Amino acid sequence: MLHISTRGEAPEVSFTEAMLTGLARDGGLYVPRDLPAFDASTIAGWAGQTYEDIALHVVGALTGGEIPDDILGPMIRDAYATFRHDAVCPLVQLDDNLFLLELFHGPTLAFKDVAMQLLGRLMDHALKQRGRRATIVGATSGDTGSAAIEAFRGLEQVDIFILYPLNRVSEVQRRQMTTIDAPNVHPIALEGTFDDCQNMLKALFNDHALRDELALSGVNSINWARIVAQTVYYFTAGISLGSPHRPVSFAVPTGNFGDVLAGDVARHMGLPMGRLHVATNINDILTRTLATGRYELRPVTPTSAPSMDIQISSNFERLLFDVYGRDASAVRRLMDHLRQSHAFTIEEEPLARIRAGFDASAVSQSETEAEIAATWRATGYVLDPHSAIAVHAARSALKRDPAVPVVALATAHPAKFPQVVERATGIHPALPAHLAHLFDREERTVILPNQQATVEAYIRKHARAGR
Ligand SMILES: Cc1ncc(COP(=O)(O)O)c(C=O)c1O
Ligand SMILES: N[C@@H](CCOP(=O)(O)O)C(=O)O
């Protein structure tokens, strides 16, 4: 299956090459040229199947048969054997028609494990098959970094460098990145915000000499393979609640727009869906964009949901590509505006297409804490702040349309953000046993200024590829 760039100026590549490449050479994001789709009777036939079975159908279709089922099937089983729940991503009912999709049962306690555990295995297989090495560079606001480090640590073919914003991740998140004792793992605290980390990553990828020399690869959701793996849980949740015979809506806590885009992909693949609710914190660029059509960067405010302290939502580009009728020149024009004036305006017709499938709302700090407290009092369930933002948006959605069930995505375990959870509930959420010694382990990291030359020199010095 061929993949094309949203900017239209990069070579078309297979799934495996898109995965190993991460970001297209023209700065765009890869998407399949033709998205596969399932009919209703096929989806209905998956009722009662396991997470792993449904993953094989969905990932198998999205990889276009490039990885034979007898290799992909065991990889999927191994990936999800690392999860602490048999259902992998179980559904919990919170209220009438309000459900929570728990995505945090993987090794690092956030939804990133769902994709990263599979991506690590897929990449390792592809690199070994090709006799190649890769230098992975990732940007994180806290969760992607630890999930990637966990998935790639110790792999012979790979060195991994993770840029995280200095002093802007929770202590648990930081320690999950800095206490891993593996020679191929390199956490870097960048003096800046998550957006600075992501801009740095894109700048490194756009330096084609460096990219080729070090065989750079990315594991953020700019990598299409991440989206592929995240599409699966929309199917499993929808099917558990009666899809394809009834539509289900989803409320998705959103920063880089990868998770909610995976929902849109599931919808385009034939999963009947009500609405996709984009739930942001006060860093609300997406909420403002859906309301006004103007995508306008503003400074990032640190919040108690730090993983969503993001302004540049990279995957929004994939949605723009679709709603502009896959016109890469339109995407290039918008991205040029963004680079030059930190903003762009979406025309009426594409904006109407976005609004036809998505709603958006911003949830304030006090609303987030009040939601954690209220859910705890009403149900005894302890939400993390990111999941609370989704639940808050889901409750508003249910007020507008009580008939359609809403699944709120629970993207992190409360123990990753103990302070805010304790403030709201009085309960100190305990880390699961496998992380009990996190605070006793020695930290290893480096602090670098937000300067491309310095970061580049550091990576060159420590990467093994290209030697
Ligand atoms: C816990 C958590 N929730 C939500 C998000 C937002 O997801 P996305 O960036 O895919 O929109 C993130 C970061 O990506 C996260 O770490
Ligand atoms: N919230 C993320 C930010 C990066 O998102 P990604 O899904 O594009 O990897 C994080 O926790 O790092």
PDB file of C-alpha atoms and ligand atoms in Angstrom, residues 111-112 141 143 253-259 307-308 310 386 411-412, ligand 1:
ATOM      1  CA  PHE A 111      -2.202   5.458  26.076  1.00  0.00           C
ATOM      2  CA  LYS A 112       1.099   5.868  24.228  1.00  0.00           C
ATOM      3  CA  SER A 141       5.350  16.576  26.808  1.00  0.00           C
ATOM      4  CA  ASP A 143       4.140  10.429  28.013  1.00  0.00           C
ATOM      5  CA  PRO A 253      -8.298  14.708  25.377  1.00  0.00           C
ATOM      6  CA  THR A 254      -6.257  16.392  22.688  1.00  0.00           C
ATOM      7  CA  GLY A 255      -2.874  18.013  22.213  1.00  0.00           C
ATOM      8  CA  ASN A 256      -1.020  16.880  19.122  1.00  0.00           C
ATOM      9  CA  PHE A 257      -4.295  15.695  17.499  1.00  0.00           C
ATOM     10  CA  GLY A 258      -2.942  12.168  16.948  1.00  0.00           C
ATOM     11  CA  ASP A 259      -5.396  10.296  19.112  1.00  0.00           C
ATOM     12  CA  SER A 307       0.846  16.324  28.381  1.00  0.00           C
ATOM     13  CA  MET A 308      -1.659  18.531  26.570  1.00  0.00           C
ATOM     14  CA  ILE A 310       0.645  22.076  23.233  1.00  0.00           C
ATOM     15  CA  HIS A 386      -6.232  14.384  31.077  1.00  0.00           C
ATOM     16  CA  THR A 411      -5.347   8.369  28.514  1.00  0.00           C
ATOM     17  CA  ALA A 412      -3.248   8.191  31.676  1.00  0.00           C
TER      18      ALA A 412
HETATM   19  C1  LIG B   1      -2.115  11.580  28.858  1.00  0.00           C
HETATM   20  C2  LIG B   1      -2.331  12.241  27.545  1.00  0.00           C
HETATM   21  N1  LIG B   1      -3.578  12.550  27.183  1.00  0.00           N
HETATM   22  C3  LIG B   1      -3.826  13.165  26.009  1.00  0.00           C
HETATM   23  C4  LIG B   1      -2.806  13.519  25.146  1.00  0.00           C
HETATM   24  C5  LIG B   1      -3.143  14.175  23.847  1.00  0.00           C
HETATM   25  O1  LIG B   1      -3.055  13.252  22.784  1.00  0.00           O
HETATM   26  P1  LIG B   1      -2.707  13.758  21.326  1.00  0.00           P
HETATM   27  O2  LIG B   1      -1.409  14.444  21.408  1.00  0.00           O
HETATM   28  O3  LIG B   1      -2.674  12.531  20.508  1.00  0.00           O
HETATM   29  O4  LIG B   1      -3.788  14.697  20.947  1.00  0.00           O
HETATM   30  C6  LIG B   1      -1.489  13.233  25.503  1.00  0.00           C
HETATM   31  C7  LIG B   1      -0.326  13.565  24.642  1.00  0.00           C
HETATM   32  O5  LIG B   1      -0.262  13.311  23.517  1.00  0.00           O
HETATM   33  C8  LIG B   1      -1.252  12.548  26.712  1.00  0.00           C
HETATM   34  O6  LIG B   1      -0.007  12.201  27.051  1.00  0.00           O
END
